[in-house]
Amino acid sequence: MRLRTRRDTPGGTPGGRLPAVLLAGILLAVAACGQGGAGTGRAASQSEGGGTLTIWTDDKRAPALKAAADRFSKETGVTVRIQTVPGETRQVDFVTASQGGKAPDLVMGAHDWIGNLVRNGAIDPITMTEDQKAAFNALALKGVTFDGQIYGIPFALENVVLFRNTDLAPDAPESFEDLVAAGKRLKSEGKVSEVLAFPVGQNGDAYYGYPLYTAGGGYLFGQADDGDYDPGDLGLARPEAAEAMENFARYGEKGEGVLKRSIGTDNVASVFTGGKSAFLVGGPWFISEIQKAGIDYDISPVPGFGDTRAKPFVGVQALFVASKGPSKVLAQEFATNYFAQPDVALAFYRADPRPPALIAAFDQAKTTDEDLPKLLSAGEGGDIMPAIPAMNAVWDPWGKAIAAVVGGADPAGTTQSAAETIQSAIE
């Protein structure tokens, strides 16, 4: 497997000008193949005189799109252009391009972009039949559903898990307390120098901190009966949030010394691969690095406190149809009938190994990759990362609050301050 350095940056707000990266991006042109086959429905009739479909993605996934693009071009006579735009800026760039009349027809990105993209009128809902819906993992489909409508074609899922060095820790800990006890024993025996490799960093990381927060009884946003998040119900403003945040103090630098700001996303994997810890909280983007280090490892869910299960954020990667793209009919046709295919999903899996959202592709991939069922299992019962625009206000204040509490700040006062900052931004 190849290393995925980090999930696509969550949140973000539109701004700035259309960057020069669009001109410098890798461009794959799939030449038109004449009239080709009859095509399907409206897409075929629209493309009788040729046409162009433009898709934005990243450099790792661009080659994986080529087979679907080739097939679409052959059957419709349409030229498909695949342009690469970095994940760190793609959401902002896409909104800016949309507002400036320069939007592509389709864009690939994280599901938690949806709220912001819908608010800015940048993407359209996607119509799927019941049979098409049934072909996807239910959690993946939930991730791309916003205000009761499907806004993306999901192709992969992701969530954090607990990796363990099986030479040092043969058995998966049943609770966070068990993990700490095992790590401390190994440290006392001189076999490791860190109880746990957990990314906190100087500014904190709410994405990684979420499982421990939920295991302590906290929640982020309230949910309606249909599962939609309610920005008016901020869990961090509730009394139980301060109680949940106390665990970051208990296991922090002035507590048991398990969680440290000196370990962040930039060095957490090396702590594990360097044999300094038997345990690592991370995602599938670390697997390649672990394998290259020759570590014998296993995967299990991030353990909770006592009998309480930790809930990780579950993320979904998807393809979106631009509402202001020049070829909307073609884009819908490509998304539903060419992109949503097992061979395409497997191509993305091979390019960037994470559990495919298409059930048929997942079932095929798991026959040769024993990690996939474990990754998916670790995310079961997790919470879909909120796609509401209000989430943009959460990441920075809450992350900094987590880092402060790990460093010894008062959990109650720090949590209250973060909640007030977030609520002010939401209002």
Coordinates of C-alpha atoms in Angstrom, one line a residue:
M1 CA 0.0 0.0 0.0
R2 CA 1.0 3.6 -0.6
L3 CA 1.1 6.3 2.1
R4 CA -1.7 8.7 2.4
T5 CA -0.2 11.7 4.1
R6 CA -3.3 13.2 5.6
R7 CA -7.0 13.3 5.0
D8 CA -8.3 16.2 2.8
T9 CA -8.4 19.3 4.9
P10 CA -11.8 19.7 6.6
G11 CA -13.8 22.8 6.5
G12 CA -12.5 26.0 4.8
T13 CA -14.3 29.0 3.5
P14 CA -14.4 30.6 0.1
G15 CA -12.0 33.4 -0.7
G16 CA -9.0 34.5 -2.7
R17 CA -8.5 34.4 -6.4
L18 CA -8.3 31.5 -8.8
P19 CA -4.8 30.1 -8.2
A20 CA -2.1 29.6 -10.8
V21 CA -2.1 25.9 -9.8
L22 CA -4.9 25.3 -12.2
L23 CA -2.6 26.3 -15.1
A24 CA 0.2 24.2 -13.8
G25 CA -2.0 21.1 -12.9
I26 CA -1.4 17.8 -14.6
L27 CA -3.8 17.6 -17.5
L28 CA -4.9 14.3 -19.0
A29 CA -6.8 14.6 -22.3
V30 CA -8.9 11.8 -23.4
A31 CA -9.4 12.3 -27.1
A32 CA -12.8 12.2 -28.6
C33 CA -13.4 8.9 -30.4
G34 CA -15.9 10.0 -33.1
Q35 CA -19.6 9.1 -32.6
G36 CA -18.6 5.8 -30.8
G37 CA -21.5 3.9 -29.3
A38 CA -25.0 5.2 -28.9
G39 CA -24.3 6.4 -25.3
T40 CA -27.2 6.7 -22.9
G41 CA -30.1 9.0 -22.7
R42 CA -29.6 12.8 -22.7
A43 CA -25.8 12.5 -22.5
A44 CA -25.7 10.9 -25.9
S45 CA -27.9 13.4 -27.6
Q46 CA -26.0 16.4 -26.0
S47 CA -22.6 15.0 -27.2
E48 CA -23.5 14.5 -30.9
G49 CA -21.5 17.5 -31.8
G50 CA -18.7 16.7 -29.4
G51 CA -18.1 18.4 -26.1
T52 CA -15.8 18.5 -23.1
L53 CA -16.1 17.3 -19.5
T54 CA -13.7 18.7 -16.9
I55 CA -13.0 16.9 -13.6
W56 CA -10.9 18.2 -10.7
T57 CA -9.0 15.8 -8.5
D58 CA -5.5 15.3 -7.1
D59 CA -2.4 13.9 -8.7
K60 CA -2.7 10.5 -6.9
R61 CA -6.3 9.8 -8.1
A62 CA -6.0 11.3 -11.6
P63 CA -4.6 8.2 -13.2
A64 CA -7.3 6.1 -11.5
L65 CA -10.0 8.1 -13.3
K66 CA -8.6 7.4 -16.8
A67 CA -10.4 4.1 -17.4
A68 CA -13.8 5.7 -16.6
A69 CA -12.9 8.7 -18.7
D70 CA -11.8 6.6 -21.7
R71 CA -15.1 4.6 -21.6
F72 CA -17.2 7.7 -21.3
S73 CA -15.3 9.3 -24.2
K74 CA -15.7 6.2 -26.4
E75 CA -19.4 5.9 -25.8
T76 CA -20.4 9.6 -26.0
G77 CA -17.7 11.2 -28.2
V78 CA -17.0 13.7 -25.4
T79 CA -13.4 14.8 -24.5
V80 CA -12.7 14.3 -20.8
R81 CA -10.1 16.5 -19.1
I82 CA -8.7 15.6 -15.7
Q83 CA -7.1 18.5 -13.9
T84 CA -5.2 18.1 -10.6
V85 CA -5.7 20.7 -7.8
P86 CA -4.2 20.1 -4.3
G87 CA -6.6 18.9 -1.7
E88 CA -5.5 21.6 0.7
T89 CA -6.9 24.3 -1.6
R90 CA -9.4 22.5 -3.8
Q91 CA -12.6 23.4 -1.9
V92 CA -11.8 27.1 -1.8
D93 CA -10.5 27.1 -5.4
F94 CA -13.7 25.3 -6.6
V95 CA -16.0 27.8 -4.9
T96 CA -13.9 30.7 -6.3
A97 CA -14.0 29.2 -9.8
S98 CA -17.8 28.6 -9.5
Q99 CA -18.4 32.2 -8.5
G100 CA -16.2 33.4 -11.3
G101 CA -17.9 31.4 -14.0
K102 CA -14.9 29.0 -14.4
A103 CA -16.1 25.9 -12.6
P104 CA -15.2 22.4 -13.8
D105 CA -18.0 20.0 -14.3
L106 CA -17.1 17.6 -11.5
V107 CA -14.9 17.8 -8.5
M108 CA -13.6 15.2 -6.0
G109 CA -13.3 15.9 -2.3
A110 CA -14.3 15.1 1.3
H111 CA -18.0 14.8 2.2
D112 CA -17.7 17.5 4.9
W113 CA -17.3 20.1 2.2
I114 CA -21.0 19.6 1.2
G115 CA -22.5 22.1 3.6
N116 CA -20.2 24.9 2.4
L117 CA -20.6 24.0 -1.2
V118 CA -24.4 23.9 -1.0
R119 CA -24.5 27.2 0.9
N120 CA -22.4 28.7 -2.0
G121 CA -24.6 27.2 -4.7
A122 CA -21.6 25.3 -6.0
I123 CA -23.0 21.7 -6.3
D124 CA -26.2 20.0 -7.5
P125 CA -28.0 17.0 -5.9
I126 CA -27.5 13.7 -7.6
T127 CA -30.4 11.5 -8.6
M128 CA -29.9 7.8 -7.8
T129 CA -32.3 4.8 -8.2
E130 CA -33.0 2.6 -5.2
D131 CA -30.8 -0.1 -6.8
Q132 CA -27.9 2.3 -7.1
K133 CA -28.3 3.4 -3.5
A134 CA -28.3 -0.2 -2.3
A135 CA -24.9 -0.8 -4.0
F136 CA -23.2 1.5 -1.5
N137 CA -22.1 1.2 2.1
A138 CA -25.0 2.7 4.1
L139 CA -22.7 4.9 6.2
A140 CA -21.0 6.2 3.0
L141 CA -24.3 7.1 1.5
K142 CA -25.3 8.9 4.8
G143 CA -22.1 10.9 4.6
V144 CA -23.1 12.4 1.2
T145 CA -26.7 13.1 2.2
F146 CA -27.4 16.7 3.2
D147 CA -30.9 18.1 3.9
G148 CA -32.4 14.9 2.7
Q149 CA -30.7 15.0 -0.7
I150 CA -27.7 13.0 -2.1
Y151 CA -24.9 15.4 -3.2
G152 CA -22.1 13.1 -4.1
I153 CA -21.1 9.7 -5.4
P154 CA -19.0 8.1 -2.5
F155 CA -16.0 6.1 -3.4
A156 CA -14.1 5.6 -0.1
L157 CA -14.5 5.7 3.7
E158 CA -11.9 6.6 6.4
N159 CA -11.7 6.8 10.2
V160 CA -9.0 6.6 12.8
V161 CA -8.1 3.2 14.4
L162 CA -5.7 1.8 16.9
F163 CA -2.6 0.3 15.4
R164 CA -0.5 -1.9 17.7
N165 CA 2.9 -3.6 17.4
T166 CA 2.0 -7.2 17.9
D167 CA 5.5 -8.1 18.9
L168 CA 5.1 -5.8 21.9
A169 CA 1.4 -6.0 22.4
P170 CA -0.1 -9.3 21.1
D171 CA -3.7 -8.6 22.4
A172 CA -5.9 -5.6 21.6
P173 CA -6.7 -3.6 24.7
E174 CA -10.4 -3.7 25.7
S175 CA -10.3 -0.2 27.2
F176 CA -8.2 2.9 27.2
E177 CA -7.2 2.1 30.8
D178 CA -5.9 -1.3 29.6
L179 CA -3.9 0.4 26.8
V180 CA -2.3 2.7 29.3
A181 CA -1.5 -0.1 31.7
A182 CA 0.1 -2.2 28.9
G183 CA 2.0 0.9 27.6
K184 CA 3.3 1.8 31.0
R185 CA 4.4 -1.8 31.6
L186 CA 6.4 -1.8 28.4
K187 CA 7.9 1.5 29.3
S188 CA 9.0 0.3 32.7
E189 CA 10.6 -2.7 31.0
G190 CA 12.6 -0.4 28.8
K191 CA 10.9 -1.7 25.6
V192 CA 9.3 1.7 24.6
S193 CA 9.7 5.3 25.6
E194 CA 6.1 6.4 25.0
V195 CA 3.0 4.8 26.3
L196 CA 1.0 5.9 23.2
A197 CA 1.6 7.6 19.9
F198 CA -1.3 10.0 19.8
P199 CA -1.3 13.2 17.8
V200 CA -2.0 16.3 19.9
G201 CA 0.5 18.9 18.7
Q202 CA 1.0 22.5 19.9
N203 CA -2.4 23.5 18.4
G204 CA -4.3 20.3 19.1
D205 CA -6.2 18.2 16.7
A206 CA -10.0 17.9 17.2
Y207 CA -10.2 15.2 14.5
Y208 CA -8.0 12.8 16.4
G209 CA -9.3 14.0 19.8
Y210 CA -12.9 13.2 18.9
P211 CA -12.9 9.5 19.9
L212 CA -11.6 10.2 23.4
Y213 CA -14.1 13.1 23.8
T214 CA -17.0 10.9 22.9
A215 CA -15.8 8.1 25.1
G216 CA -15.9 10.5 28.0
G217 CA -19.6 11.2 27.3
G218 CA -19.3 14.4 25.1
Y219 CA -21.0 15.2 21.9
L220 CA -20.4 17.8 19.3
F221 CA -23.7 18.7 17.7
G222 CA -27.2 17.5 18.5
Q223 CA -28.9 15.4 15.9
A224 CA -32.5 15.4 14.6
D225 CA -34.5 12.2 14.1
D226 CA -33.2 12.0 10.5
G227 CA -29.6 12.2 11.6
D228 CA -29.0 15.8 10.5
Y229 CA -26.7 17.8 12.8
D230 CA -28.2 20.8 14.5
P231 CA -25.8 23.8 14.7
G232 CA -28.1 25.3 17.4
D233 CA -27.2 22.5 19.8
L234 CA -23.5 22.7 20.4
G235 CA -22.4 19.9 22.7
L236 CA -19.3 21.7 23.8
A237 CA -21.5 24.2 25.6
R238 CA -23.0 21.5 27.7
P239 CA -21.8 20.5 31.2
E240 CA -20.9 17.0 30.0
A241 CA -18.4 18.5 27.6
A242 CA -16.2 19.7 30.4
E243 CA -16.4 16.3 32.1
A244 CA -15.4 14.7 28.8
M245 CA -12.5 17.1 28.4
E246 CA -11.2 16.1 31.9
N247 CA -9.8 12.9 30.3
F248 CA -7.3 15.0 28.3
A249 CA -6.1 16.5 31.6
R250 CA -6.0 13.1 33.4
Y251 CA -3.9 11.6 30.7
G252 CA -2.1 14.8 29.8
E253 CA 1.3 16.2 30.6
K254 CA 0.5 17.0 34.3
G255 CA -1.5 13.9 34.7
E256 CA -0.3 10.4 33.6
G257 CA 1.8 11.7 30.8
V258 CA 0.2 9.6 28.1
L259 CA -0.9 12.5 25.8
K260 CA 1.8 15.0 24.9
R261 CA 1.9 18.2 22.7
S262 CA 5.3 17.2 21.5
I263 CA 3.7 14.5 19.5
G264 CA 1.7 15.8 16.5
T265 CA 0.6 14.7 13.1
D266 CA 4.0 15.4 11.7
N267 CA 5.9 12.9 13.9
V268 CA 3.3 10.5 15.4
A269 CA 3.8 7.8 12.8
S270 CA 7.6 7.8 13.4
V271 CA 7.1 7.3 17.1
F272 CA 5.4 4.1 16.2
T273 CA 7.5 2.9 13.3
G274 CA 10.7 3.8 15.3
G275 CA 9.6 1.3 18.0
K276 CA 9.2 4.1 20.6
S277 CA 5.6 3.0 21.3
A278 CA 3.6 -0.1 20.9
F279 CA 0.4 1.8 20.1
L280 CA -0.6 4.4 17.5
V281 CA -3.9 6.2 16.9
G282 CA -4.0 7.0 13.2
G283 CA -5.7 6.3 9.9
P284 CA -5.2 4.1 6.9
W285 CA -2.9 6.8 5.4
F286 CA -0.2 5.5 7.9
I287 CA -0.3 1.9 6.8
S288 CA 2.3 2.2 4.0
E289 CA 4.7 3.8 6.4
I290 CA 4.1 1.1 9.0
Q291 CA 4.7 -1.6 6.4
K292 CA 7.8 -0.1 5.1
A293 CA 9.2 0.0 8.6
G294 CA 8.7 -3.8 8.8
I295 CA 6.4 -3.5 11.9
D296 CA 4.2 -6.5 12.5
Y297 CA 0.9 -4.8 13.3
D298 CA -2.8 -5.3 13.9
I299 CA -5.8 -3.0 13.8
S300 CA -8.6 -2.6 16.3
P301 CA -11.0 0.2 17.3
V302 CA -9.7 3.1 19.4
P303 CA -10.7 1.9 22.9
G304 CA -13.0 3.9 25.1
F305 CA -13.0 4.5 28.9
G306 CA -14.3 1.5 30.8
D307 CA -17.3 0.0 29.0
T308 CA -17.9 3.2 26.9
R309 CA -17.0 2.8 23.2
A310 CA -15.0 5.6 21.6
K311 CA -16.7 7.0 18.4
P312 CA -14.3 8.2 15.7
F313 CA -15.3 10.6 13.0
V314 CA -16.1 8.7 9.8
G315 CA -15.1 10.6 6.6
V316 CA -16.3 9.9 3.0
Q317 CA -14.5 10.8 -0.2
A318 CA -16.8 11.6 -3.0
L319 CA -17.4 13.0 -6.5
F320 CA -19.6 16.1 -6.8
V321 CA -21.4 17.6 -9.7
A322 CA -20.8 21.3 -10.2
S323 CA -24.0 23.4 -10.3
K324 CA -22.4 26.0 -12.5
G325 CA -20.4 23.6 -14.7
P326 CA -20.8 24.0 -18.5
S327 CA -21.9 20.4 -19.1
K328 CA -24.3 19.5 -16.2
V329 CA -26.2 16.7 -18.1
L330 CA -22.9 15.0 -19.1
A331 CA -21.6 15.4 -15.5
Q332 CA -24.7 13.7 -14.0
E333 CA -24.4 10.9 -16.5
F334 CA -20.7 10.4 -15.9
A335 CA -21.2 10.4 -12.1
T336 CA -24.0 7.9 -11.9
N337 CA -23.3 5.5 -14.7
Y338 CA -19.5 5.6 -15.3
F339 CA -17.9 6.7 -12.1
A340 CA -20.1 4.5 -9.7
Q341 CA -18.6 1.3 -11.0
P342 CA -16.6 -1.4 -9.1
D343 CA -13.6 -1.3 -11.4
V344 CA -13.4 2.5 -10.9
A345 CA -13.7 2.1 -7.1
L346 CA -11.0 -0.6 -7.2
A347 CA -8.7 1.7 -9.2
F348 CA -9.1 4.4 -6.5
Y349 CA -8.4 1.8 -3.8
R350 CA -5.2 0.7 -5.5
A351 CA -4.1 4.3 -5.8
D352 CA -4.9 5.2 -2.2
P353 CA -5.9 2.2 -0.2
R354 CA -9.0 2.8 2.0
P355 CA -12.2 0.9 2.2
P356 CA -14.2 1.3 -1.0
A357 CA -17.7 2.7 -0.6
L358 CA -19.2 0.4 -3.3
I359 CA -20.0 -2.9 -1.6
A360 CA -19.0 -5.0 -4.6
A361 CA -15.6 -3.3 -4.8
F362 CA -15.0 -3.7 -1.0
D363 CA -15.9 -7.4 -1.2
Q364 CA -13.4 -7.9 -3.9
A365 CA -10.6 -5.9 -2.3
K366 CA -10.9 -7.6 1.1
T367 CA -10.0 -11.0 -0.4
T368 CA -6.4 -9.8 -0.7
D369 CA -6.3 -7.1 2.0
E370 CA -7.0 -8.3 5.5
D371 CA -6.8 -4.7 6.8
L372 CA -9.9 -3.5 5.1
P373 CA -12.5 -5.3 7.2
K374 CA -10.7 -4.2 10.4
L375 CA -10.6 -0.6 9.2
L376 CA -14.3 -0.6 8.4
S377 CA -15.2 -2.4 11.7
A378 CA -13.3 0.2 13.7
G379 CA -15.5 2.9 12.2
E380 CA -18.8 1.1 12.9
G381 CA -20.8 3.1 15.4
G382 CA -18.7 6.1 14.6
D383 CA -20.2 9.5 13.8
I384 CA -20.3 10.9 10.3
M385 CA -18.2 14.0 10.3
P386 CA -20.5 17.0 10.3
A387 CA -20.9 18.6 6.8
I388 CA -22.8 21.6 8.1
P389 CA -21.0 25.0 7.6
A390 CA -21.0 25.5 11.4
M391 CA -18.3 22.8 11.6
N392 CA -15.8 25.3 10.1
A393 CA -16.0 27.3 13.3
V394 CA -15.1 24.2 15.5
W395 CA -11.8 22.9 14.3
D396 CA -9.4 25.6 15.4
P397 CA -10.9 26.7 18.8
W398 CA -11.6 23.1 19.9
G399 CA -8.2 21.8 18.8
K400 CA -6.5 24.6 20.7
A401 CA -8.6 23.8 23.8
I402 CA -7.6 20.1 23.6
A403 CA -3.9 21.1 23.4
A404 CA -4.3 23.5 26.3
V405 CA -6.0 21.0 28.6
V406 CA -3.3 18.3 27.7
G407 CA -0.8 20.9 28.8
G408 CA -2.5 21.5 32.1
A409 CA -5.1 24.1 31.6
D410 CA -8.4 23.9 33.5
P411 CA -10.8 21.7 31.5
A412 CA -14.0 23.5 32.5
G413 CA -12.8 27.0 31.8
T414 CA -11.0 26.1 28.6
T415 CA -13.9 24.2 27.2
Q416 CA -16.3 27.1 28.1
S417 CA -14.1 29.6 26.4
A418 CA -13.8 27.4 23.2
A419 CA -17.6 27.0 23.2
E420 CA -18.2 30.7 23.4
T421 CA -15.8 31.4 20.5
I422 CA -17.5 28.7 18.4
Q423 CA -21.0 29.9 19.2
S424 CA -20.0 33.5 18.4
A425 CA -18.7 32.4 15.0
I426 CA -21.8 30.3 14.2
E427 CA -24.2 33.1 15.1

